[in-house]
Amino acid sequence: MGEGKKRGGAKELWWGRGTPKFHWGRGRDGLGVGEGQEWFKPRPFPLPPSGDENPNTAAPRPPRFKCGLPRPCPPRHFAFRLLSGAANVVGPRICLEGRELMSSVKNNVGRGLNIALVNGVSGELIAAQAFDMWAGDVEDLLRFLRPLHEGTLVLVASYDDPATKLTEESRRLFGELGSAVAKDLGFRDSWVFLGAKGVQDRSPFEQHVRNSRGSNKYEGWPEALELGGCVPQRPPG
């Protein structure tokens, strides 16, 4: 996780000019830092139900909230969940406030980087697009990221290869959104990330697994990642 400012032993990440008291959050409030940190550990891609459970003997399933989180988010926070693709077979998913923004079902994901831009005040989707980082044109990605307005949330999920076409400028733009990983992202790495335009310091909402022949879960690819929790709304104005 990216390092942020610390208060009471918990990480914080602050918005920039004009809202100096606004931050991603601190521990003990369900944001996935501090006590909630178990929400943000890398997990294997969740398997679908097998369908052979006996409803008379199966243990009751715990309640799920927006985007499948295990508990509701505090007021003035958005629930989110990111799942990277599994190898080059299962596509990624991006969910915010119970709305599937990108997924194979919506037919709007693809190889490379899958990115959803969201209004940090209202939670409304601004744009969603997949960028092929193996055979595509990185200028398409740069045109997508350069004009972002202050307060825009950026949700990213990798699929297959997220890095081959990345340039120094594209890696820097992700770093300015709060990523600690983008500068070193490699071929077929797994990566999920939530950042924002105008934050100070690193986002705590990031996970990364390197493509390594000795530790890959799938032949040629590392395990998929799942990341979910609550991100504070940006105050209006």
Short mmCIF file of C-alpha atoms in Angstrom, two decimals:
data_model
loop_
_atom_site.label_atom_id
_atom_site.label_comp_id
_atom_site.label_asym_id
_atom_site.label_seq_id
_atom_site.Cartn_x
_atom_site.Cartn_y
_atom_site.Cartn_z
CA MET A 1 0.00 0.00 0.00
CA GLY A 2 1.07 3.51 -0.62
CA GLU A 3 2.25 5.45 2.36
CA GLY A 4 0.15 8.41 3.51
CA LYS A 5 0.21 10.83 6.37
CA LYS A 6 -0.14 9.15 9.75
CA ARG A 7 -2.35 10.08 12.66
CA GLY A 8 -2.99 7.67 15.49
CA GLY A 9 -1.10 4.96 13.64
CA ALA A 10 -3.42 4.98 10.60
CA LYS A 11 -2.69 6.10 7.07
CA GLU A 12 -4.37 9.13 5.56
CA LEU A 13 -4.33 10.64 2.11
CA TRP A 14 -5.30 14.27 1.65
CA TRP A 15 -6.90 16.18 -1.17
CA GLY A 16 -4.95 19.15 -2.49
CA ARG A 17 -5.63 22.86 -2.51
CA GLY A 18 -8.90 24.23 -1.16
CA THR A 19 -9.84 21.26 1.04
CA PRO A 20 -6.84 20.73 3.34
CA LYS A 21 -8.89 18.82 5.95
CA PHE A 22 -10.30 16.23 3.54
CA HIS A 23 -8.62 12.85 3.40
CA TRP A 24 -9.18 9.28 2.30
CA GLY A 25 -9.76 8.14 5.86
CA ARG A 26 -8.24 6.70 8.98
CA GLY A 27 -8.55 3.44 10.91
CA ARG A 28 -11.57 2.26 12.92
CA ASP A 29 -14.11 3.74 10.52
CA GLY A 30 -14.49 0.97 7.97
CA LEU A 31 -12.32 2.46 5.23
CA GLY A 32 -9.97 -0.46 4.80
CA VAL A 33 -7.08 1.09 6.69
CA GLY A 34 -6.26 0.35 10.30
CA GLU A 35 -8.74 -2.24 11.57
CA GLY A 36 -10.32 -2.66 8.13
CA GLN A 37 -7.07 -3.53 6.43
CA GLU A 38 -8.11 -7.12 5.86
CA TRP A 39 -10.43 -5.85 3.13
CA PHE A 40 -7.42 -4.86 1.07
CA LYS A 41 -5.21 -7.92 1.06
CA PRO A 42 -4.68 -9.60 -2.32
CA ARG A 43 -7.06 -12.52 -2.76
CA PRO A 44 -7.38 -15.16 -5.47
CA PHE A 45 -10.12 -14.48 -7.98
CA PRO A 46 -13.35 -15.60 -6.26
CA LEU A 47 -14.87 -18.74 -7.71
CA PRO A 48 -18.60 -18.77 -8.51
CA PRO A 49 -20.89 -20.95 -6.36
CA SER A 50 -20.69 -24.60 -7.32
CA GLY A 51 -24.47 -24.98 -7.36
CA ASP A 52 -24.42 -28.24 -5.39
CA GLU A 53 -24.96 -26.77 -1.92
CA ASN A 54 -27.83 -28.31 0.02
CA PRO A 55 -30.04 -25.41 1.13
CA ASN A 56 -31.14 -27.41 4.18
CA THR A 57 -27.60 -27.93 5.49
CA ALA A 58 -25.57 -25.03 4.12
CA ALA A 59 -24.59 -22.39 6.64
CA PRO A 60 -26.38 -19.07 6.13
CA ARG A 61 -24.38 -16.66 4.04
CA PRO A 62 -23.34 -13.42 5.73
CA PRO A 63 -25.13 -10.32 4.47
CA ARG A 64 -23.52 -8.39 1.65
CA PHE A 65 -23.78 -4.71 0.93
CA LYS A 66 -23.04 -2.50 -2.07
CA CYS A 67 -20.48 -4.06 -4.44
CA GLY A 68 -20.49 -7.17 -2.24
CA LEU A 69 -18.73 -5.55 0.72
CA PRO A 70 -19.07 -7.29 4.11
CA ARG A 71 -20.39 -4.14 5.82
CA PRO A 72 -21.89 -0.82 4.74
CA CYS A 73 -19.79 2.26 4.18
CA PRO A 74 -20.03 5.28 6.49
CA PRO A 75 -22.01 8.32 5.36
CA ARG A 76 -20.40 10.44 2.65
CA HIS A 77 -18.37 7.52 1.31
CA PHE A 78 -18.60 5.47 -1.88
CA ALA A 79 -18.47 1.66 -1.76
CA PHE A 80 -16.15 0.20 -4.39
CA ARG A 81 -14.76 -3.14 -5.51
CA LEU A 82 -12.07 -3.86 -8.08
CA LEU A 83 -11.18 -7.26 -9.54
CA SER A 84 -8.33 -7.67 -11.98
CA GLY A 85 -8.61 -10.13 -14.82
CA ALA A 86 -7.57 -13.74 -14.29
CA ALA A 87 -4.81 -14.63 -16.79
CA ASN A 88 -6.24 -13.84 -20.24
CA VAL A 89 -9.45 -15.78 -19.62
CA VAL A 90 -11.68 -14.05 -17.04
CA GLY A 91 -12.21 -10.34 -17.51
CA PRO A 92 -11.89 -7.66 -14.80
CA ARG A 93 -14.71 -5.94 -12.93
CA ILE A 94 -15.11 -2.43 -11.53
CA CYS A 95 -18.02 -1.65 -9.17
CA LEU A 96 -18.96 1.59 -7.42
CA GLU A 97 -21.97 2.13 -5.14
CA GLY A 98 -23.50 -1.15 -6.25
CA ARG A 99 -23.24 -0.24 -9.94
CA GLU A 100 -21.15 -2.38 -12.27
CA LEU A 101 -19.13 0.19 -14.22
CA MET A 102 -17.00 -2.24 -16.21
CA SER A 103 -17.26 -6.00 -16.69
CA SER A 104 -17.39 -8.76 -19.26
CA VAL A 105 -21.18 -8.80 -18.88
CA LYS A 106 -21.31 -5.13 -19.90
CA ASN A 107 -18.94 -5.95 -22.78
CA ASN A 108 -16.74 -2.93 -22.05
CA VAL A 109 -13.50 -4.53 -20.79
CA GLY A 110 -10.42 -5.61 -22.69
CA ARG A 111 -6.76 -6.58 -22.57
CA GLY A 112 -4.55 -4.03 -20.84
CA LEU A 113 -5.81 -1.30 -18.48
CA ASN A 114 -9.51 -0.96 -17.74
CA ILE A 115 -10.23 2.48 -16.33
CA ALA A 116 -13.39 4.14 -15.01
CA LEU A 117 -13.49 7.88 -14.28
CA VAL A 118 -15.98 8.96 -11.63
CA ASN A 119 -17.09 12.35 -10.30
CA GLY A 120 -15.62 12.47 -6.78
CA VAL A 121 -18.50 14.62 -5.49
CA SER A 122 -21.56 12.91 -6.99
CA GLY A 123 -20.26 9.41 -7.75
CA GLU A 124 -21.54 9.64 -11.34
CA LEU A 125 -19.63 7.79 -14.05
CA ILE A 126 -17.78 10.17 -16.39
CA ALA A 127 -16.19 7.64 -18.76
CA ALA A 128 -15.09 4.00 -18.91
CA GLN A 129 -12.62 2.60 -21.39
CA ALA A 130 -10.18 -0.26 -21.93
CA PHE A 131 -6.67 0.46 -23.25
CA ASP A 132 -4.67 -2.30 -24.95
CA MET A 133 -1.16 -2.08 -23.52
CA TRP A 134 0.23 -4.83 -25.74
CA ALA A 135 -0.80 -3.81 -29.27
CA GLY A 136 -2.66 -0.53 -28.76
CA ASP A 137 -1.61 3.10 -28.96
CA VAL A 138 -0.54 4.62 -25.63
CA GLU A 139 -1.58 8.06 -26.95
CA ASP A 140 -5.20 6.97 -26.45
CA LEU A 141 -4.46 6.45 -22.76
CA LEU A 142 -2.65 9.77 -22.47
CA ARG A 143 -5.55 11.66 -24.07
CA PHE A 144 -7.83 9.99 -21.51
CA LEU A 145 -5.74 10.91 -18.45
CA ARG A 146 -4.26 14.31 -19.26
CA PRO A 147 -7.42 16.47 -19.01
CA LEU A 148 -8.77 15.10 -15.71
CA HIS A 149 -10.46 17.64 -13.45
CA GLU A 150 -9.59 18.04 -9.78
CA GLY A 151 -11.54 15.55 -7.67
CA THR A 152 -12.04 12.89 -10.38
CA LEU A 153 -11.79 9.35 -9.01
CA VAL A 154 -9.82 6.92 -11.18
CA LEU A 155 -10.53 3.19 -10.80
CA VAL A 156 -8.17 0.78 -12.58
CA ALA A 157 -8.17 -2.99 -13.10
CA SER A 158 -5.60 -4.84 -15.20
CA TYR A 159 -6.26 -7.69 -17.61
CA ASP A 160 -3.56 -9.84 -19.23
CA ASP A 161 -0.77 -7.31 -19.94
CA PRO A 162 -1.09 -3.82 -18.39
CA ALA A 163 2.39 -2.46 -19.00
CA THR A 164 4.20 -3.13 -22.27
CA LYS A 165 3.14 0.13 -23.97
CA LEU A 166 3.37 2.32 -20.88
CA THR A 167 5.64 5.34 -21.30
CA GLU A 168 7.39 7.52 -18.77
CA GLU A 169 4.61 10.10 -19.06
CA SER A 170 1.80 7.58 -18.56
CA ARG A 171 3.51 6.11 -15.51
CA ARG A 172 4.00 9.62 -14.12
CA LEU A 173 0.32 10.48 -14.62
CA PHE A 174 -0.71 7.43 -12.58
CA GLY A 175 1.82 8.43 -9.93
CA GLU A 176 0.21 11.88 -9.74
CA LEU A 177 -3.12 10.13 -9.07
CA GLY A 178 -1.58 8.42 -6.03
CA SER A 179 -0.09 5.20 -7.42
CA ALA A 180 3.11 3.86 -5.89
CA VAL A 181 3.21 0.91 -8.31
CA ALA A 182 2.78 2.38 -11.79
CA LYS A 183 6.42 3.43 -12.13
CA ASP A 184 7.50 -0.22 -11.86
CA LEU A 185 4.48 -2.02 -13.39
CA GLY A 186 5.66 -4.88 -15.58
CA PHE A 187 4.56 -7.27 -18.32
CA ARG A 188 1.54 -9.35 -17.24
CA ASP A 189 1.57 -8.04 -13.66
CA SER A 190 -1.77 -7.99 -11.84
CA TRP A 191 -2.79 -4.51 -10.63
CA VAL A 192 -5.84 -2.83 -9.11
CA PHE A 193 -5.86 0.81 -8.06
CA LEU A 194 -8.16 3.61 -6.97
CA GLY A 195 -6.69 7.11 -7.09
CA ALA A 196 -7.85 10.66 -7.66
CA LYS A 197 -6.84 13.86 -9.37
CA GLY A 198 -5.64 16.40 -6.82
CA VAL A 199 -4.67 14.15 -3.91
CA GLN A 200 -1.50 14.63 -1.93
CA ASP A 201 0.65 11.59 -1.20
CA ARG A 202 -0.04 7.96 -2.08
CA SER A 203 -3.38 6.19 -2.27
CA PRO A 204 -3.95 3.39 0.24
CA PHE A 205 -6.21 1.70 -2.34
CA GLU A 206 -3.74 -0.27 -4.45
CA GLN A 207 -2.61 -3.89 -4.85
CA HIS A 208 0.00 -5.40 -7.13
CA VAL A 209 1.40 -8.86 -7.83
CA ARG A 210 4.39 -9.32 -10.13
CA ASN A 211 4.49 -11.76 -12.99
CA SER A 212 7.06 -14.30 -11.82
CA ARG A 213 7.57 -17.76 -13.28
CA GLY A 214 8.39 -19.16 -9.85
CA SER A 215 5.27 -17.89 -8.10
CA ASN A 216 2.61 -17.44 -10.81
CA LYS A 217 -0.75 -19.00 -10.02
CA TYR A 218 -1.63 -19.46 -13.68
CA GLU A 219 0.82 -20.51 -16.37
CA GLY A 220 2.36 -17.22 -17.48
CA TRP A 221 0.27 -15.01 -15.18
CA PRO A 222 0.15 -14.21 -11.44
CA GLU A 223 -2.98 -14.53 -9.36
CA ALA A 224 -5.84 -12.12 -9.91
CA LEU A 225 -6.51 -9.44 -7.31
CA GLU A 226 -9.59 -8.24 -5.47
CA LEU A 227 -9.77 -4.91 -3.63
CA GLY A 228 -12.83 -3.37 -2.00
CA GLY A 229 -13.79 -0.80 0.60
CA CYS A 230 -15.00 2.77 1.07
CA VAL A 231 -13.58 5.94 -0.41
CA PRO A 232 -14.62 9.36 0.94
CA GLN A 233 -16.62 11.71 -1.24
CA ARG A 234 -14.95 14.96 -2.16
CA PRO A 235 -16.73 17.93 -0.57
CA PRO A 236 -18.53 20.16 -3.12
CA GLY A 237 -16.92 23.42 -4.14
#
